Tab-separated table of C-alpha atoms in Angstrom:
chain	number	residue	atom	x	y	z
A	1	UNK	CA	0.000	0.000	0.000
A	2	UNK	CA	3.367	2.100	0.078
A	3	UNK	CA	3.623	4.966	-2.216
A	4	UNK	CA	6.553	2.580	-3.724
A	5	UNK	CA	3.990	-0.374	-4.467
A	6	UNK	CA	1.514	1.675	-5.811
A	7	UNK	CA	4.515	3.438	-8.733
A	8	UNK	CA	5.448	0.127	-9.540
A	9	UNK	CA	1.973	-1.453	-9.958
A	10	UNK	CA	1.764	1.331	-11.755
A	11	UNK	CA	4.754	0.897	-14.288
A	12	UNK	CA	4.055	-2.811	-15.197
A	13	UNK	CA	-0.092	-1.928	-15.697
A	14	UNK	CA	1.601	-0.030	-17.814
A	15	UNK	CA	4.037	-2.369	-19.396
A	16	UNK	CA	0.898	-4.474	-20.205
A	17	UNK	CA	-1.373	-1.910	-21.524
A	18	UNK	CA	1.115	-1.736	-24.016
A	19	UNK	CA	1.372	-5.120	-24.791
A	20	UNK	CA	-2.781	-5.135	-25.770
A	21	UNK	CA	-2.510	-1.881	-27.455
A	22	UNK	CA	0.654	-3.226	-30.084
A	23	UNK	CA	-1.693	-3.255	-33.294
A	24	UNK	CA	0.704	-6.445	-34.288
A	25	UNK	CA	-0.368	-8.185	-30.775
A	26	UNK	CA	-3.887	-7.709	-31.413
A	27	UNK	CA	-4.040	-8.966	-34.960
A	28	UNK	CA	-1.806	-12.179	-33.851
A	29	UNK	CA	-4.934	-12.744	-30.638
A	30	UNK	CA	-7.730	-12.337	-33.658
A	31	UNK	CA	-6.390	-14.754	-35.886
A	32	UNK	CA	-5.221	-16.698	-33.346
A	33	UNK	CA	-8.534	-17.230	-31.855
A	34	UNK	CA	-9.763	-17.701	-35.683
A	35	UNK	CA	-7.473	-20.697	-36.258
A	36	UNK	CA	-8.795	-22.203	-32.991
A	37	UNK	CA	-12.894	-22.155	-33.758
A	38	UNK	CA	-11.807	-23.486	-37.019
A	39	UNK	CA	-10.262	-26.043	-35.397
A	40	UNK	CA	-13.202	-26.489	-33.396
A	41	UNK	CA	-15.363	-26.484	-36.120
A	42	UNK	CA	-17.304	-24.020	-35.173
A	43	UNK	CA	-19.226	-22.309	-37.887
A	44	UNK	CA	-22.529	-21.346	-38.756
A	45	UNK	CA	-24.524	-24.377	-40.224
A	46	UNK	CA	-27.168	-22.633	-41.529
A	47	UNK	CA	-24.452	-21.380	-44.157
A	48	UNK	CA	-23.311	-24.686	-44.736
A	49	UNK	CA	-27.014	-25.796	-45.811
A	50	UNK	CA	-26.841	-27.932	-49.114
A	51	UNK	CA	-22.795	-27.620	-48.636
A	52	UNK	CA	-20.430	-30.176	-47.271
A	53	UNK	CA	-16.795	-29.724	-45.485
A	54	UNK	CA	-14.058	-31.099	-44.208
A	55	UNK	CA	-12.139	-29.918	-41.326
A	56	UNK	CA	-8.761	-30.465	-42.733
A	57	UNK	CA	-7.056	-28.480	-40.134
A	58	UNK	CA	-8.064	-31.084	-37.204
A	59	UNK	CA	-6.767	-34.063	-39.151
A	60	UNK	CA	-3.448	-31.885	-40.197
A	61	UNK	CA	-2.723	-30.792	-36.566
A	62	UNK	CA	-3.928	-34.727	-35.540
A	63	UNK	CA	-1.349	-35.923	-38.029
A	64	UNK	CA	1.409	-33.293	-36.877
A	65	UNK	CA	1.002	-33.557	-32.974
A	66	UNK	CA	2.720	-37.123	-32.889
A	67	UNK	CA	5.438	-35.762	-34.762
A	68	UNK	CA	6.140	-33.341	-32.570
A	69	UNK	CA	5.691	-35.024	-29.059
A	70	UNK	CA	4.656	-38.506	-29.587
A	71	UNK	CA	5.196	-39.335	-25.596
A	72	UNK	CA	5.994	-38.766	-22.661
A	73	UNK	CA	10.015	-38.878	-22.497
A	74	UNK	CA	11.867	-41.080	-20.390
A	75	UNK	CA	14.893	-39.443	-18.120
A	76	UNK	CA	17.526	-40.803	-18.394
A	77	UNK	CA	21.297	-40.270	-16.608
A	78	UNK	CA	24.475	-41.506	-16.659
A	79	UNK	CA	27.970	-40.842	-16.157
A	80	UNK	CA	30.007	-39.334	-19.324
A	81	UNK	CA	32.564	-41.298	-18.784
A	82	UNK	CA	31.797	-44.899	-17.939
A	83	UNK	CA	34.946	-46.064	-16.073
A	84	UNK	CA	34.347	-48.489	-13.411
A	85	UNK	CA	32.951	-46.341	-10.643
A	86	UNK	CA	30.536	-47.854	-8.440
A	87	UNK	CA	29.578	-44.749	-6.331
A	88	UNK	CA	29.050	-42.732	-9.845
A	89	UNK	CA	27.096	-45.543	-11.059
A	90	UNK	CA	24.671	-45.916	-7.768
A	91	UNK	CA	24.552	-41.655	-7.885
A	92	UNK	CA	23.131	-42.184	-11.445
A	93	UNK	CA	20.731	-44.619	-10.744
A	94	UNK	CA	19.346	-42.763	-7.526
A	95	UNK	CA	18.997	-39.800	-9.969
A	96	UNK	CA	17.698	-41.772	-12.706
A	97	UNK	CA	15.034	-43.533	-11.068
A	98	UNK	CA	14.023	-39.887	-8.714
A	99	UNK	CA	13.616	-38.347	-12.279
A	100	UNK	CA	10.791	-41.116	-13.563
A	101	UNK	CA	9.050	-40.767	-10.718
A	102	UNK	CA	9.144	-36.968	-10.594
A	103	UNK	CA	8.334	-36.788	-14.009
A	104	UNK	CA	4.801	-38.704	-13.726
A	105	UNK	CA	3.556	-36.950	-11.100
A	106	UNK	CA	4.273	-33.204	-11.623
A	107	UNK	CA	2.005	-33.006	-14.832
A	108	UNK	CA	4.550	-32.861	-17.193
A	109	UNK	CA	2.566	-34.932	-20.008
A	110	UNK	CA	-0.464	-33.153	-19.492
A	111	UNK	CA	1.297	-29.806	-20.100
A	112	UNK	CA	3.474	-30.739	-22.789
A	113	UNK	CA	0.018	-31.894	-25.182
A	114	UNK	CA	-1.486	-28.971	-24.372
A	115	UNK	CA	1.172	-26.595	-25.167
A	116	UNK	CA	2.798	-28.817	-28.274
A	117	UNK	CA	-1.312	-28.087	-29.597
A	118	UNK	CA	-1.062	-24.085	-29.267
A	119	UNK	CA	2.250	-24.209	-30.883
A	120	UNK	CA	1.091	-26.329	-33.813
A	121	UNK	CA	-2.017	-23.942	-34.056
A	122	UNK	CA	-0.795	-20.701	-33.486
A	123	UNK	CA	2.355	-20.798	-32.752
A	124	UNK	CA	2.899	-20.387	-29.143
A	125	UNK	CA	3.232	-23.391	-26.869
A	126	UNK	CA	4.601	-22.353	-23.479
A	127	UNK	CA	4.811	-24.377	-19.997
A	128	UNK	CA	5.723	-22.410	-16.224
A	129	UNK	CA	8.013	-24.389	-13.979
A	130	UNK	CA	7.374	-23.955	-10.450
A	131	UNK	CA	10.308	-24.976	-7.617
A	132	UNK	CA	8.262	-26.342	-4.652
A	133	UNK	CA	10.580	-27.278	-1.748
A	134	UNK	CA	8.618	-28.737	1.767
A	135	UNK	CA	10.683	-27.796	4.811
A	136	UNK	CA	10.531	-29.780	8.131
A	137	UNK	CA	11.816	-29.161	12.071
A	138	UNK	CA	14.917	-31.197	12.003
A	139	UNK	CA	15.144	-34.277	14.363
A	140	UNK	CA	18.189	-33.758	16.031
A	141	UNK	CA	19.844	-30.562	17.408
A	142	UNK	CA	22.050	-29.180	14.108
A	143	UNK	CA	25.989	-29.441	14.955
A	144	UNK	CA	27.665	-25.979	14.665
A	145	UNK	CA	31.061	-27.816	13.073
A	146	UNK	CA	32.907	-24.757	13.495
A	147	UNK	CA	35.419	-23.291	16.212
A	148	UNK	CA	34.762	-20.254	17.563
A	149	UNK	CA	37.865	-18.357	16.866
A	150	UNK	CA	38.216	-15.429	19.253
A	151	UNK	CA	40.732	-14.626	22.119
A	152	UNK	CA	40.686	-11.594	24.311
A	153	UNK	CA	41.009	-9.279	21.739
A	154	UNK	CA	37.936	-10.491	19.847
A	155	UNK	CA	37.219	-12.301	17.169
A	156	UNK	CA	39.927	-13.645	15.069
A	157	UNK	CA	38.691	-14.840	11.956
A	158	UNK	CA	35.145	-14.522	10.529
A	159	UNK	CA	34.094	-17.727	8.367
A	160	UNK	CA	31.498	-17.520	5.271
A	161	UNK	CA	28.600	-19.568	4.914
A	162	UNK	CA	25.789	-20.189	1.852
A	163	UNK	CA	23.322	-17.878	2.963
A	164	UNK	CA	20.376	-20.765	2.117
A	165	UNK	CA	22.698	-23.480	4.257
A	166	UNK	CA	22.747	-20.710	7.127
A	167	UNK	CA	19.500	-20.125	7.548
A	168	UNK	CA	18.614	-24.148	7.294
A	169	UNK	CA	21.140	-24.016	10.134
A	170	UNK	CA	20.309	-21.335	12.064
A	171	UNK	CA	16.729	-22.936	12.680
A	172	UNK	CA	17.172	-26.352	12.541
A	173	UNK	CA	15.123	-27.168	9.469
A	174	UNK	CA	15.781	-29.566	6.830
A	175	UNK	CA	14.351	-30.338	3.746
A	176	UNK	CA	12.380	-33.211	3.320
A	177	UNK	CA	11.347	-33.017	-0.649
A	178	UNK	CA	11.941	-31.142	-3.511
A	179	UNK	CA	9.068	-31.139	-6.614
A	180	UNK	CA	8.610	-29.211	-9.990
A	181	UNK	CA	5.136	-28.821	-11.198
A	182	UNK	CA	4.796	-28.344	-14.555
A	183	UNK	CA	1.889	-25.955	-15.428
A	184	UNK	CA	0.200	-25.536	-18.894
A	185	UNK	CA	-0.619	-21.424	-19.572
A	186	UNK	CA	-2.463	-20.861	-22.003
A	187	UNK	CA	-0.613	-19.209	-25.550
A	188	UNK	CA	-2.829	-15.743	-24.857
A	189	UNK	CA	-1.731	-15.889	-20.805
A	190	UNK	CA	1.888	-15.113	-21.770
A	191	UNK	CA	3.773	-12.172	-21.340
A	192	UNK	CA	7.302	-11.046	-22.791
A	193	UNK	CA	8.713	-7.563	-21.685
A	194	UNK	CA	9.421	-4.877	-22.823
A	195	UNK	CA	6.355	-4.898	-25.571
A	196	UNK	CA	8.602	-4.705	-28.377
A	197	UNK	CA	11.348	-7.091	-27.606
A	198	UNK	CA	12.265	-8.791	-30.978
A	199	UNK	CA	14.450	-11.635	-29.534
A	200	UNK	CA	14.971	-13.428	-26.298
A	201	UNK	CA	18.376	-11.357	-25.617
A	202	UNK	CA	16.208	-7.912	-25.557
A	203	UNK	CA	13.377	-10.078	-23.110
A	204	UNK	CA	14.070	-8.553	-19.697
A	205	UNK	CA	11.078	-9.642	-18.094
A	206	UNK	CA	8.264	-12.345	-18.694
A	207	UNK	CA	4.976	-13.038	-17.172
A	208	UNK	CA	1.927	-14.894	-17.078
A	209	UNK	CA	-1.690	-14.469	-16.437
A	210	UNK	CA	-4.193	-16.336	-13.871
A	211	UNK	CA	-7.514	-16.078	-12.902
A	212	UNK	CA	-7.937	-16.956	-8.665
A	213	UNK	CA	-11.308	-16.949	-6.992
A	214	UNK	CA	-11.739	-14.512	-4.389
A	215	UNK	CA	-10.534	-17.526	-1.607
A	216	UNK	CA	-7.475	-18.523	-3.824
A	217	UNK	CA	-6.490	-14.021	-3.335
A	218	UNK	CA	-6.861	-14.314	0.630
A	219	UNK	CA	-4.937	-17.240	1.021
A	220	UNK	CA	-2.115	-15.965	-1.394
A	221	UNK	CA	-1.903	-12.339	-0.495
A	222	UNK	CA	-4.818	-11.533	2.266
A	223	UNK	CA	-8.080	-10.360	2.674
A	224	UNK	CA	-7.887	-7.229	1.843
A	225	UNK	CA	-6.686	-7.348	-1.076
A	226	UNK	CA	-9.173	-10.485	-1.804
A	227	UNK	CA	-11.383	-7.558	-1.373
A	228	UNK	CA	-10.188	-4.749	-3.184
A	229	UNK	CA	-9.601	-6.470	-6.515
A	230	UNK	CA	-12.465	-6.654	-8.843
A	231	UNK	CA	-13.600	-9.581	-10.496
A	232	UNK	CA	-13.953	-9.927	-14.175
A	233	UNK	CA	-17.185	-11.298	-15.842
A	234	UNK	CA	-17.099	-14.671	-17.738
A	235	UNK	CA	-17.883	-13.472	-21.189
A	236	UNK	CA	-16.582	-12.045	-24.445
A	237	UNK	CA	-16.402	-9.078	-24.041
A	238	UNK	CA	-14.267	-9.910	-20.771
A	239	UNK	CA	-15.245	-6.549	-18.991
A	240	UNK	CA	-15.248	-5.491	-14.924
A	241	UNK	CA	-17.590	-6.890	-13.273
A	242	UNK	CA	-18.322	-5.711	-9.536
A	243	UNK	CA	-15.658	-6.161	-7.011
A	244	UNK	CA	-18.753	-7.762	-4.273
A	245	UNK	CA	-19.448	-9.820	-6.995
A	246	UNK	CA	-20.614	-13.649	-4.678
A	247	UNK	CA	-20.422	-15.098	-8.328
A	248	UNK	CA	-18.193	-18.436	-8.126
A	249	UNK	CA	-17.490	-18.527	-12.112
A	250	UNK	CA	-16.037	-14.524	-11.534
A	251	UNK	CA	-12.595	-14.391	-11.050
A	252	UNK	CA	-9.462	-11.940	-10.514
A	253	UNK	CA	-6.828	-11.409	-13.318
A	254	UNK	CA	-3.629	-11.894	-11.883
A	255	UNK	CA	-0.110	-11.075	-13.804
A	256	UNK	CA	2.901	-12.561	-12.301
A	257	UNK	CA	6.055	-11.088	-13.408
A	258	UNK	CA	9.473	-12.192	-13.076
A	259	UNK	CA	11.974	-9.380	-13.505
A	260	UNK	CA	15.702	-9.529	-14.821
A	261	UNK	CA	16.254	-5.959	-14.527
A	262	UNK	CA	16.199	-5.582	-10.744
A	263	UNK	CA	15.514	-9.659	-10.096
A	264	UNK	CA	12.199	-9.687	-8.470
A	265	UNK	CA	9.036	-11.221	-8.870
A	266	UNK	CA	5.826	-9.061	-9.200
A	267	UNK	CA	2.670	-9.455	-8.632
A	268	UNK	CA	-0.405	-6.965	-9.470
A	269	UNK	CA	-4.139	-7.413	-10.533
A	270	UNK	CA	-6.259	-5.958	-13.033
A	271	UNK	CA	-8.234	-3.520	-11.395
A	272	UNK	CA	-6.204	-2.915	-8.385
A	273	UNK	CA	-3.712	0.036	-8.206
A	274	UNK	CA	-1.259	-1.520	-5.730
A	275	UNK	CA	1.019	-4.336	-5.957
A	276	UNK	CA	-0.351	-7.574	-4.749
A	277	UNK	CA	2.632	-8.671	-3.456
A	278	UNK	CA	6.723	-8.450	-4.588
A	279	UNK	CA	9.559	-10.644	-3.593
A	280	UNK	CA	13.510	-10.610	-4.218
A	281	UNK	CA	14.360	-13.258	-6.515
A	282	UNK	CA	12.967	-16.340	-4.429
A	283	UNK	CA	14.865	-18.491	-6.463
A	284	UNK	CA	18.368	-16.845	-6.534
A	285	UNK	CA	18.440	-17.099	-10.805
């Protein structure tokens, strides 16, 4: 709520008013969206009276989709060199096997179809990796493993640690599991910044967009803001709808952004005029 939050909401509304308003942008949604209801099949029939068609874009893009991604991969590791080394060998296995199992259960297949289809049909197909660690009280009191190196005169000689290892230390926790979800957005959620970027090198920011019921706001950010952001109607012309909207098919359009330029993650909401929340690069890319 900070004079600070409410400049830099302000700057990446902003940033993505100018994405929508690129006359290029809006002609790639259009015939985006085209391509898809023909690919639906979804045209007037009373045209088609005395006429008949055949959807040769479904059975093209049916065809083409096997091509691309035919199934789900299967992980694989090993050692580069393969010397007789037993511990190498067992590390690759453990890794190996960790992989499969990580693979089937983070929604990685799921994803990949659906994304491997927008890229076949319009061009796009993108997929969000999240890092999801689960952190635990450790069992046993954590050993310090240093000597304290001072003498009457003080301290003699400061030692360095990983900040991430510190902290784990400092409180005792531990973790117990490590997952990547893979999430499917959708080829019109996706965000590249600045608006005009023509290749990945000149990208210094990219986002995504998500739609979160007014529960799925207060447990992310709080109540307050649950509140204060309004909720968008379900239809097409995808305007404002009341912010005490009770409707459960009404949701809030939320833009995460992750930011190279000053490494932090962003989050605002259409509608709102303050950040939703910001943090310093959680992941330490």
């Amino acid at each position: 709520g900070a004079d600070e939050g409410k400049r830099l909401a302000q700057f990446w509304h902003t940033q993505i008013e100018k994405i929508n308003d690129d006359k290029q942008h809006k002609r790639w949604l259009k015939r985006g969206q085209t391509i898809e209801k023909r690919y639906r099949d979804e045209r007037n029939r009373v045209d088609e009276e005395g006429q008949r068609r055949y959807n040769a874009l479904w059975t093209n893009i049916e065809i083409l989709t096997p091509a691309v991604y035919g199934k789900c991969p299967t992980p694989v590791a090993e050692r580069r060199f393969h010397d007789k080394d037993p511990v190498g060998r067992g590390a690759a296995q453990i890794l190996e096997r960790g992989l499969r199992i990580e693979i089937e259960i983070t929604g990685f297949d799921e994803a990949l179809q659906q994304s491997v289809r927008d890229y076949l049909l319009v061009g796009r197909g993108t997929v969000w990796v999240r890092y999801e660690p689960e952190v635990e009280d450790g069992i046993s009191i954590v050993s310090d493993g240093t000597t304290d190196m001072t003498d009457a005169q003080g301290e003699i000689e400061g030692l360095d640690e990983e900040e991430g290892a510190e902290k784990l230390r400092q409180t005792g926790d531990r973790i117990i599991r490590e997952s990547t979800p893979v999430d499917y957005v959708h080829w019109s959620d996706f965000f590249t910044f600045p608006y005009n970027a023509r290749t990945w090198q000149e990208v210094t920011a990219v986002g995504k967009r998500v739609y979160m019921t007014r529960e799925q706001m207060a447990d992310r950010f709080n109540k307050e803001i649950s509140k204060a952001v309004a909720l968008q109607k379900d239809n097409s012309d995808n305007q404002m709808y009341d912010s005490h909207s009770k409707d459960p098919d009404d949701k809030g359009e939320i833009y995460e952004i992750w930011s190279l330029s000053d490494r932090m993650v962003y989050w605002v909401a259409e509608g709102y005029e303050y950040l939703c929340d910001r943090k310093d690069d959680p992941l330490k890319l």
